[in-house]
Amino acid sequence: MNELEEFRAETRAWLEANCPESMRTPMPSEEMVWGGRNVEFCSEDQKLWFERMRDKGWFCPDWPVAYGGGGLDVRRSAILDAEMRRLHCRPPQINLGIWMLGPVLLEYASEEQKQRFLPPMARGEIRWCQGFSEPNAGSDLASLRTTAVLDGDDYVINGTKIWTSYGNKSDWMYALVRTGPMVPKQKGISLIVLDMTSPGVSVSPIDLISGKSSFCQVFFDNVRVPRSQLIGEINDGWKLGKALLQHERRAMSRFSESALPTHFDLDEYVKRCLPAPQDADEVALQQRAVACLMDEQAFSLTNRRMIDSLSARQDVSGLMAISKLVHTEQEREKFEILLQLLGNQSMGWSGDGFASRDLDLTGAWLMSFAQTIAGGSSEVQLNVIAKRVLGLPDPVQGVRS
């Protein structure tokens, strides 16, 4: 048995011994565990699973041990993911900081900043939100107007951010702010982190079509942030922001994992709702479902290829850019098929006569549209892929030439 197979066997044994049976079931959205100052648990098993994974360093299995991680390499981290999927283990916590900000801090932050921010993040003690989009700077993020003006040892921040997921429940924010108003817009942006309890920060939830309010608008009124919380160099935040968005798209592409709350097994619904097609319409629907399942398998194989490329220290920025676009569009197609499979049962919102799982599906269908916008709309992703991955010329410039 080689070293990787030994690690797989040890990991499998540890998970089977330490993951409670109740944590090996589908996770309703209301039972998601978010790390943070005010972490809440729905059961003792959930708390136990959280603590065991935290103490193992497996909230961040591929981070260095010095910063609270598990110290695993890419292949061992992939084995851990695979074994958790095999047992249907729920994520012990959901933490945007770990998925998105953490990798950027590992690459660009000072050693003092890494020691300050990464270990609490790796222990699930801080809940993070993202302050990027603004009312007039969504897809054109470089047009952001929230300012950070240096005043002594502090930056004074004024402006607003919008579509901030769980801004009303987060402890800290990582935000792009304008620090160079007199230079070209991409060159005058910096990345800064701030405590959401700072004086001058106010948050207003935004109602969504799904009936939930995970998005917020955040307002900054002369918020003072120590200059030591500037990440990287002044006016160099656009580079860091692009790196962070790559990690965000990678995180969003993982939402099909069986342990995550947005997952609905299409194959299961086909067998349940369409066991024997009776007419041409049902045969066509079955064919759509099979094609969607094949696309999901191809996407899964592409993710494995990305892991192999990472382990070989190859550039995977192109794959990361593509994965978010492909996954969210696949998810939207999947939910359209699921609704057709369920027929009238898919139209339930609340009340008797509808299975709770089917009611969750209806909300997830609505959210599948939001996922094609969050993290960069599909149209923007296509432009990014065309220009930065394929190296195609700008369409307007092409016409002029």
Tab-separated table of C-alpha atoms in Angstrom:
chain	number	residue	atom	x	y	z
A	1	MET	CA	0.000	0.000	0.000
A	2	ASN	CA	1.501	3.353	-1.022
A	3	GLU	CA	1.435	6.480	1.139
A	4	LEU	CA	-1.681	7.945	-0.472
A	5	GLU	CA	-3.652	4.736	-0.006
A	6	GLU	CA	-2.495	4.589	3.612
A	7	PHE	CA	-3.725	8.129	4.084
A	8	ARG	CA	-7.051	7.229	2.461
A	9	ALA	CA	-7.506	4.284	4.822
A	10	GLU	CA	-6.608	6.388	7.875
A	11	THR	CA	-8.926	9.209	6.770
A	12	ARG	CA	-11.802	6.812	6.113
A	13	ALA	CA	-11.375	5.234	9.545
A	14	TRP	CA	-11.216	8.619	11.277
A	15	LEU	CA	-14.336	9.930	9.529
A	16	GLU	CA	-16.308	6.775	10.270
A	17	ALA	CA	-15.330	7.013	13.934
A	18	ASN	CA	-15.828	10.773	14.342
A	19	CYS	CA	-18.665	11.869	12.048
A	20	PRO	CA	-22.001	11.256	13.829
A	21	GLU	CA	-24.628	9.362	11.834
A	22	SER	CA	-26.957	12.364	11.919
A	23	MET	CA	-24.254	14.399	10.166
A	24	ARG	CA	-24.289	11.973	7.223
A	25	THR	CA	-27.655	13.154	5.937
A	26	PRO	CA	-28.758	15.908	3.522
A	27	MET	CA	-28.446	19.297	5.213
A	28	PRO	CA	-31.465	21.633	5.053
A	29	SER	CA	-30.497	25.265	4.574
A	30	GLU	CA	-31.784	26.142	8.042
A	31	GLU	CA	-29.278	23.699	9.559
A	32	MET	CA	-26.182	25.196	7.946
A	33	VAL	CA	-23.454	25.987	10.470
A	34	TRP	CA	-21.690	29.291	9.952
A	35	GLY	CA	-18.504	29.858	11.886
A	36	GLY	CA	-18.236	33.100	13.801
A	37	ARG	CA	-18.432	34.865	17.135
A	38	ASN	CA	-22.036	33.757	17.571
A	39	VAL	CA	-21.915	30.271	16.075
A	40	GLU	CA	-25.143	28.330	16.637
A	41	PHE	CA	-25.854	24.595	16.514
A	42	CYS	CA	-29.094	22.718	15.953
A	43	SER	CA	-27.951	19.634	17.854
A	44	GLU	CA	-25.205	18.208	20.021
A	45	ASP	CA	-24.069	16.042	17.101
A	46	GLN	CA	-23.635	19.139	14.957
A	47	LYS	CA	-21.554	20.802	17.661
A	48	LEU	CA	-19.468	17.647	18.134
A	49	TRP	CA	-18.771	17.358	14.383
A	50	PHE	CA	-17.788	21.045	14.255
A	51	GLU	CA	-15.371	20.674	17.183
A	52	ARG	CA	-13.768	17.456	15.956
A	53	MET	CA	-13.068	18.818	12.482
A	54	ARG	CA	-11.820	22.096	13.967
A	55	ASP	CA	-9.424	20.326	16.307
A	56	LYS	CA	-8.182	18.138	13.458
A	57	GLY	CA	-7.335	21.254	11.422
A	58	TRP	CA	-9.672	20.100	8.670
A	59	PHE	CA	-11.700	23.275	8.345
A	60	CYS	CA	-8.699	24.252	6.201
A	61	PRO	CA	-7.040	20.927	5.413
A	62	ASP	CA	-4.634	22.327	2.799
A	63	TRP	CA	-3.440	25.322	4.849
A	64	PRO	CA	-0.088	25.231	6.675
A	65	VAL	CA	-0.265	23.964	10.239
A	66	ALA	CA	1.363	27.227	11.406
A	67	TYR	CA	-1.831	29.092	10.431
A	68	GLY	CA	-4.292	26.586	11.877
A	69	GLY	CA	-4.636	24.308	8.848
A	70	GLY	CA	-4.223	20.586	8.400
A	71	GLY	CA	-0.995	20.762	6.399
A	72	LEU	CA	-2.281	18.438	3.659
A	73	ASP	CA	-1.001	18.580	0.104
A	74	VAL	CA	-3.367	18.843	-2.870
A	75	ARG	CA	-3.769	15.093	-3.364
A	76	ARG	CA	-4.413	14.335	0.303
A	77	SER	CA	-6.890	17.193	0.508
A	78	ALA	CA	-8.698	15.729	-2.517
A	79	ILE	CA	-8.776	12.325	-0.805
A	80	LEU	CA	-10.355	13.911	2.267
A	81	ASP	CA	-13.033	15.528	0.069
A	82	ALA	CA	-13.702	12.226	-1.659
A	83	GLU	CA	-14.019	10.299	1.589
A	84	MET	CA	-16.380	12.896	3.033
A	85	ARG	CA	-18.544	12.605	-0.075
A	86	ARG	CA	-18.476	8.818	0.151
A	87	LEU	CA	-19.881	8.959	3.691
A	88	HIS	CA	-22.196	11.894	2.807
A	89	CYS	CA	-20.595	13.931	5.599
A	90	ARG	CA	-22.043	17.395	6.002
A	91	PRO	CA	-19.641	20.335	5.880
A	92	PRO	CA	-18.734	21.025	9.515
A	93	GLN	CA	-19.148	24.740	8.785
A	94	ILE	CA	-19.675	27.226	5.953
A	95	ASN	CA	-17.158	30.078	5.948
A	96	LEU	CA	-16.647	32.507	3.048
A	97	GLY	CA	-13.410	33.692	4.606
A	98	ILE	CA	-11.845	30.244	4.349
A	99	TRP	CA	-13.036	29.698	0.790
A	100	MET	CA	-12.158	33.114	-0.637
A	101	LEU	CA	-10.139	35.481	1.544
A	102	GLY	CA	-7.881	32.908	3.188
A	103	PRO	CA	-6.034	31.836	0.008
A	104	VAL	CA	-5.422	35.499	-0.859
A	105	LEU	CA	-4.006	36.207	2.596
A	106	LEU	CA	-1.732	33.196	2.289
A	107	GLU	CA	-0.304	34.620	-0.925
A	108	TYR	CA	-0.269	38.378	-0.371
A	109	ALA	CA	-0.603	39.280	3.334
A	110	SER	CA	2.293	40.148	5.606
A	111	GLU	CA	3.394	37.565	8.130
A	112	GLU	CA	1.878	39.671	10.919
A	113	GLN	CA	-1.466	39.758	9.097
A	114	LYS	CA	-1.384	36.009	8.459
A	115	GLN	CA	-0.784	35.307	12.139
A	116	ARG	CA	-3.558	37.696	13.117
A	117	PHE	CA	-6.334	36.668	10.713
A	118	LEU	CA	-5.738	33.096	9.538
A	119	PRO	CA	-5.738	31.054	12.801
A	120	PRO	CA	-9.094	32.471	14.030
A	121	MET	CA	-10.499	31.881	10.547
A	122	ALA	CA	-9.207	28.302	10.573
A	123	ARG	CA	-10.890	27.700	13.952
A	124	GLY	CA	-14.235	29.008	12.717
A	125	GLU	CA	-14.205	31.941	15.141
A	126	ILE	CA	-14.853	34.721	12.598
A	127	ARG	CA	-17.651	34.946	10.028
A	128	TRP	CA	-16.673	36.925	6.941
A	129	CYS	CA	-18.633	38.736	4.254
A	130	GLN	CA	-17.535	40.257	0.955
A	131	GLY	CA	-17.748	43.974	0.163
A	132	PHE	CA	-17.223	44.233	-3.586
A	133	SER	CA	-20.370	45.209	-5.546
A	134	GLU	CA	-21.934	48.658	-5.269
A	135	PRO	CA	-25.202	50.136	-6.622
A	136	ASN	CA	-23.350	51.519	-9.659
A	137	ALA	CA	-20.490	49.015	-9.734
A	138	GLY	CA	-21.688	45.466	-10.214
A	139	SER	CA	-20.422	43.790	-13.363
A	140	ASP	CA	-18.199	46.847	-13.903
A	141	LEU	CA	-16.598	46.428	-10.495
A	142	ALA	CA	-13.702	48.767	-11.284
A	143	SER	CA	-16.182	51.687	-11.180
A	144	LEU	CA	-16.580	51.341	-7.399
A	145	ARG	CA	-16.785	54.610	-5.465
A	146	THR	CA	-16.462	53.645	-1.805
A	147	THR	CA	-13.455	55.666	-0.649
A	148	ALA	CA	-10.741	55.049	1.928
A	149	VAL	CA	-8.787	58.197	2.779
A	150	LEU	CA	-5.665	57.939	4.925
A	151	ASP	CA	-5.887	60.025	8.098
A	152	GLY	CA	-2.949	59.464	10.410
A	153	ASP	CA	-2.789	55.747	11.211
A	154	ASP	CA	-6.325	55.088	9.995
A	155	TYR	CA	-8.228	54.883	6.734
A	156	VAL	CA	-11.563	56.699	6.842
A	157	ILE	CA	-14.131	54.823	4.723
A	158	ASN	CA	-17.282	56.321	3.187
A	159	GLY	CA	-19.692	54.766	0.703
A	160	THR	CA	-21.868	51.695	0.346
A	161	LYS	CA	-21.720	48.063	-0.731
A	162	ILE	CA	-24.666	46.034	-2.017
A	163	TRP	CA	-25.608	42.363	-2.499
A	164	THR	CA	-23.442	41.575	0.514
A	165	SER	CA	-24.313	38.002	1.468
A	166	TYR	CA	-25.133	37.729	5.183
A	167	GLY	CA	-23.709	41.150	5.915
A	168	ASN	CA	-26.148	41.425	8.819
A	169	LYS	CA	-24.705	38.296	10.462
A	170	SER	CA	-20.999	38.635	9.699
A	171	ASP	CA	-18.206	39.648	12.062
A	172	TRP	CA	-15.714	41.024	9.531
A	173	MET	CA	-15.708	42.144	5.893
A	174	TYR	CA	-13.057	42.072	3.179
A	175	ALA	CA	-13.716	45.009	0.871
A	176	LEU	CA	-12.380	46.727	-2.213
A	177	VAL	CA	-12.143	50.486	-1.708
A	178	ARG	CA	-10.913	53.413	-3.754
A	179	THR	CA	-7.648	54.798	-2.388
A	180	GLY	CA	-6.370	56.474	-5.579
A	181	PRO	CA	-9.102	58.724	-7.011
A	182	MET	CA	-6.764	60.499	-9.449
A	183	VAL	CA	-5.416	57.398	-11.242
A	184	PRO	CA	-7.081	55.035	-13.771
A	185	LYS	CA	-9.893	53.186	-12.039
A	186	GLN	CA	-8.301	49.718	-11.806
A	187	LYS	CA	-5.081	51.213	-10.458
A	188	GLY	CA	-6.665	53.167	-7.603
A	189	ILE	CA	-8.268	50.260	-5.710
A	190	SER	CA	-7.082	48.596	-2.498
A	191	LEU	CA	-8.174	45.570	-0.464
A	192	ILE	CA	-8.950	46.219	3.183
A	193	VAL	CA	-10.492	44.183	6.020
A	194	LEU	CA	-12.699	45.668	8.727
A	195	ASP	CA	-14.698	44.755	11.799
A	196	MET	CA	-18.444	44.998	11.121
A	197	THR	CA	-19.002	46.340	14.636
A	198	SER	CA	-16.906	49.433	13.856
A	199	PRO	CA	-18.695	52.747	14.516
A	200	GLY	CA	-20.300	54.063	11.339
A	201	VAL	CA	-21.131	50.654	9.799
A	202	SER	CA	-24.847	50.015	9.239
A	203	VAL	CA	-26.528	47.109	7.438
A	204	SER	CA	-29.905	46.848	5.709
A	205	PRO	CA	-31.215	43.412	4.534
A	206	ILE	CA	-32.605	43.037	0.983
A	207	ASP	CA	-35.626	40.780	0.395
A	208	LEU	CA	-35.230	38.141	-2.312
A	209	ILE	CA	-37.697	36.416	-4.613
A	210	SER	CA	-37.059	33.144	-2.768
A	211	GLY	CA	-38.570	34.622	0.391
A	212	LYS	CA	-35.258	34.732	2.223
A	213	SER	CA	-33.011	37.691	2.902
A	214	SER	CA	-29.375	36.650	2.687
A	215	PHE	CA	-28.336	39.781	0.725
A	216	CYS	CA	-27.749	43.140	2.367
A	217	GLN	CA	-26.679	46.693	1.645
A	218	VAL	CA	-23.894	47.989	3.880
A	219	PHE	CA	-23.303	51.690	4.530
A	220	PHE	CA	-20.047	53.293	5.724
A	221	ASP	CA	-20.161	56.687	7.398
A	222	ASN	CA	-16.658	57.870	8.371
A	223	VAL	CA	-15.624	54.375	9.435
A	224	ARG	CA	-12.087	54.368	10.793
A	225	VAL	CA	-9.969	51.301	9.962
A	226	PRO	CA	-6.319	50.913	11.057
A	227	ARG	CA	-3.903	51.103	8.126
A	228	SER	CA	-2.443	47.785	9.314
A	229	GLN	CA	-5.621	46.183	7.909
A	230	LEU	CA	-4.734	47.101	4.340
A	231	ILE	CA	-3.872	43.852	2.548
A	232	GLY	CA	-1.030	44.018	0.052
A	233	GLU	CA	0.208	47.282	-1.416
A	234	ILE	CA	-1.744	50.529	-1.653
A	235	ASN	CA	-3.647	50.848	-4.964
A	236	ASP	CA	-2.814	47.212	-5.831
A	237	GLY	CA	-6.146	45.774	-4.752
A	238	TRP	CA	-7.405	45.047	-8.257
A	239	LYS	CA	-4.867	42.235	-8.577
A	240	LEU	CA	-5.886	40.824	-5.195
A	241	GLY	CA	-9.566	41.221	-6.029
A	242	LYS	CA	-9.173	39.217	-9.238
A	243	ALA	CA	-7.364	36.475	-7.341
A	244	LEU	CA	-10.103	36.413	-4.718
A	245	LEU	CA	-12.824	36.193	-7.375
A	246	GLN	CA	-11.076	33.158	-8.861
A	247	HIS	CA	-11.327	31.433	-5.499
A	248	GLU	CA	-14.962	32.560	-5.192
A	249	ARG	CA	-15.808	30.997	-8.561
A	250	ARG	CA	-14.031	27.819	-7.549
A	251	ALA	CA	-16.052	27.738	-4.300
A	252	MET	CA	-19.316	28.301	-6.162
A	253	SER	CA	-18.473	25.489	-8.570
A	254	ARG	CA	-18.428	23.120	-5.574
A	255	PHE	CA	-22.082	23.715	-4.719
A	256	SER	CA	-22.998	20.457	-6.457
A	257	GLU	CA	-21.153	18.444	-3.830
A	258	SER	CA	-23.554	15.985	-2.206
A	259	ALA	CA	-23.014	17.384	1.268
A	260	LEU	CA	-23.981	20.939	0.400
A	261	PRO	CA	-27.548	22.190	0.905
A	262	THR	CA	-28.200	23.163	-2.727
A	263	HIS	CA	-27.740	19.562	-3.891
A	264	PHE	CA	-30.683	17.637	-5.317
A	265	ASP	CA	-29.934	14.261	-6.899
A	266	LEU	CA	-31.393	14.435	-10.401
A	267	ASP	CA	-31.010	10.692	-10.944
A	268	GLU	CA	-33.018	10.038	-7.780
A	269	TYR	CA	-35.875	12.242	-9.010
A	270	VAL	CA	-35.882	10.649	-12.473
A	271	LYS	CA	-36.258	7.182	-10.937
A	272	ARG	CA	-38.956	8.445	-8.579
A	273	CYS	CA	-41.020	10.571	-10.957
A	274	LEU	CA	-40.344	9.035	-14.362
A	275	PRO	CA	-39.686	5.311	-13.868
A	276	ALA	CA	-41.205	4.328	-17.252
A	277	PRO	CA	-41.784	7.050	-19.884
A	278	GLN	CA	-45.204	6.672	-21.511
A	279	ASP	CA	-45.149	9.127	-24.412
A	280	ALA	CA	-42.821	11.219	-26.575
A	281	ASP	CA	-42.821	14.172	-24.134
A	282	GLU	CA	-41.760	11.962	-21.240
A	283	VAL	CA	-39.060	10.305	-23.361
A	284	ALA	CA	-37.737	13.749	-24.330
A	285	LEU	CA	-37.685	14.824	-20.675
A	286	GLN	CA	-35.825	11.669	-19.727
A	287	GLN	CA	-33.277	12.361	-22.475
A	288	ARG	CA	-32.749	15.914	-21.165
A	289	ALA	CA	-32.183	14.521	-17.688
A	290	VAL	CA	-29.648	11.964	-18.933
A	291	ALA	CA	-27.797	14.656	-20.888
A	292	CYS	CA	-27.704	16.826	-17.756
A	293	LEU	CA	-26.324	13.927	-15.708
A	294	MET	CA	-23.636	13.362	-18.327
A	295	ASP	CA	-22.697	17.040	-18.155
A	296	GLU	CA	-22.428	16.789	-14.360
A	297	GLN	CA	-20.104	13.804	-14.702
A	298	ALA	CA	-17.954	15.671	-17.225
A	299	PHE	CA	-17.791	18.635	-14.833
A	300	SER	CA	-16.730	16.317	-11.998
A	301	LEU	CA	-13.938	14.883	-14.155
A	302	THR	CA	-12.792	18.403	-15.038
A	303	ASN	CA	-12.552	19.205	-11.341
A	304	ARG	CA	-10.367	16.140	-10.856
A	305	ARG	CA	-8.150	17.328	-13.693
A	306	MET	CA	-7.886	20.686	-11.934
A	307	ILE	CA	-6.709	18.941	-8.759
A	308	ASP	CA	-4.066	17.020	-10.698
A	309	SER	CA	-2.917	20.248	-12.357
A	310	LEU	CA	-2.666	21.992	-8.993
A	311	SER	CA	-0.586	19.157	-7.592
A	312	ALA	CA	1.749	19.566	-10.576
A	313	ARG	CA	1.925	23.338	-9.863
A	314	GLN	CA	0.358	24.152	-13.215
A	315	ASP	CA	-1.696	27.264	-13.949
A	316	VAL	CA	-5.402	26.485	-13.485
A	317	SER	CA	-6.751	30.038	-13.691
A	318	GLY	CA	-8.501	29.192	-16.963
A	319	LEU	CA	-10.240	26.175	-15.476
A	320	MET	CA	-11.240	28.165	-12.408
A	321	ALA	CA	-12.783	30.871	-14.589
A	322	ILE	CA	-14.688	28.308	-16.633
A	323	SER	CA	-15.887	26.180	-13.710
A	324	LYS	CA	-18.178	28.803	-12.183
A	325	LEU	CA	-19.885	29.566	-15.499
A	326	VAL	CA	-20.358	25.911	-16.438
A	327	HIS	CA	-21.566	24.809	-13.028
A	328	THR	CA	-24.156	27.533	-12.463
A	329	GLU	CA	-25.620	27.101	-15.934
A	330	GLN	CA	-25.751	23.337	-15.402
A	331	GLU	CA	-27.510	23.844	-12.082
A	332	ARG	CA	-30.122	26.107	-13.659
A	333	GLU	CA	-30.837	23.500	-16.336
A	334	LYS	CA	-31.010	20.778	-13.697
A	335	PHE	CA	-33.620	22.642	-11.664
A	336	GLU	CA	-35.727	23.301	-14.753
A	337	ILE	CA	-35.768	19.543	-15.371
A	338	LEU	CA	-36.524	18.816	-11.710
A	339	LEU	CA	-39.539	21.112	-11.762
A	340	GLN	CA	-40.873	19.415	-14.876
A	341	LEU	CA	-40.386	16.019	-13.267
A	342	LEU	CA	-42.365	17.044	-10.189
A	343	GLY	CA	-45.184	18.680	-12.141
A	344	ASN	CA	-47.729	20.343	-9.840
A	345	GLN	CA	-45.756	19.218	-6.787
A	346	SER	CA	-43.007	21.649	-7.782
A	347	MET	CA	-45.261	24.668	-7.277
A	348	GLY	CA	-45.605	24.321	-3.524
A	349	TRP	CA	-44.349	27.118	-1.301
A	350	SER	CA	-45.742	26.157	2.086
A	351	GLY	CA	-48.560	24.205	3.703
A	352	ASP	CA	-49.838	20.644	3.711
A	353	GLY	CA	-49.726	18.338	0.731
A	354	PHE	CA	-46.104	19.003	-0.191
A	355	ALA	CA	-43.040	17.126	0.975
A	356	SER	CA	-40.601	19.402	2.796
A	357	ARG	CA	-37.797	18.341	0.466
A	358	ASP	CA	-39.888	19.373	-2.554
A	359	LEU	CA	-40.597	22.744	-0.948
A	360	ASP	CA	-36.840	23.215	-0.552
A	361	LEU	CA	-36.454	22.392	-4.226
A	362	THR	CA	-38.814	25.197	-5.250
A	363	GLY	CA	-36.725	27.731	-3.356
A	364	ALA	CA	-33.513	26.253	-4.756
A	365	TRP	CA	-34.913	26.618	-8.296
A	366	LEU	CA	-35.405	30.336	-7.686
A	367	MET	CA	-31.923	30.633	-6.225
A	368	SER	CA	-30.412	28.888	-9.266
A	369	PHE	CA	-31.104	32.080	-11.226
A	370	ALA	CA	-29.297	34.158	-8.606
A	371	GLN	CA	-26.276	31.855	-8.771
A	372	THR	CA	-25.784	32.723	-12.456
A	373	ILE	CA	-25.379	36.354	-11.352
A	374	ALA	CA	-23.560	36.061	-8.017
A	375	GLY	CA	-19.784	36.091	-8.339
A	376	GLY	CA	-20.046	37.567	-11.836
A	377	SER	CA	-22.938	37.039	-14.232
A	378	SER	CA	-22.694	34.368	-16.929
A	379	GLU	CA	-22.401	37.084	-19.563
A	380	VAL	CA	-19.466	38.656	-17.722
A	381	GLN	CA	-17.884	35.221	-17.259
A	382	LEU	CA	-18.061	34.640	-21.005
A	383	ASN	CA	-16.262	37.931	-21.601
A	384	VAL	CA	-13.599	37.047	-19.029
A	385	ILE	CA	-13.036	33.639	-20.585
A	386	ALA	CA	-12.897	35.091	-24.101
A	387	LYS	CA	-10.360	37.780	-23.218
A	388	ARG	CA	-8.266	36.303	-20.399
A	389	VAL	CA	-8.379	32.577	-21.131
A	390	LEU	CA	-8.737	32.370	-24.916
A	391	GLY	CA	-6.932	35.640	-25.628
A	392	LEU	CA	-9.576	36.865	-28.066
A	393	PRO	CA	-9.542	40.550	-29.069
A	394	ASP	CA	-12.101	43.011	-27.820
A	395	PRO	CA	-15.090	42.871	-30.225
A	396	VAL	CA	-15.120	46.652	-30.745
A	397	GLN	CA	-11.392	46.750	-31.416
A	398	GLY	CA	-11.773	43.862	-33.809
A	399	VAL	CA	-14.343	45.782	-35.853
A	400	ARG	CA	-12.215	48.912	-35.959
A	401	SER	CA	-9.182	46.977	-37.161
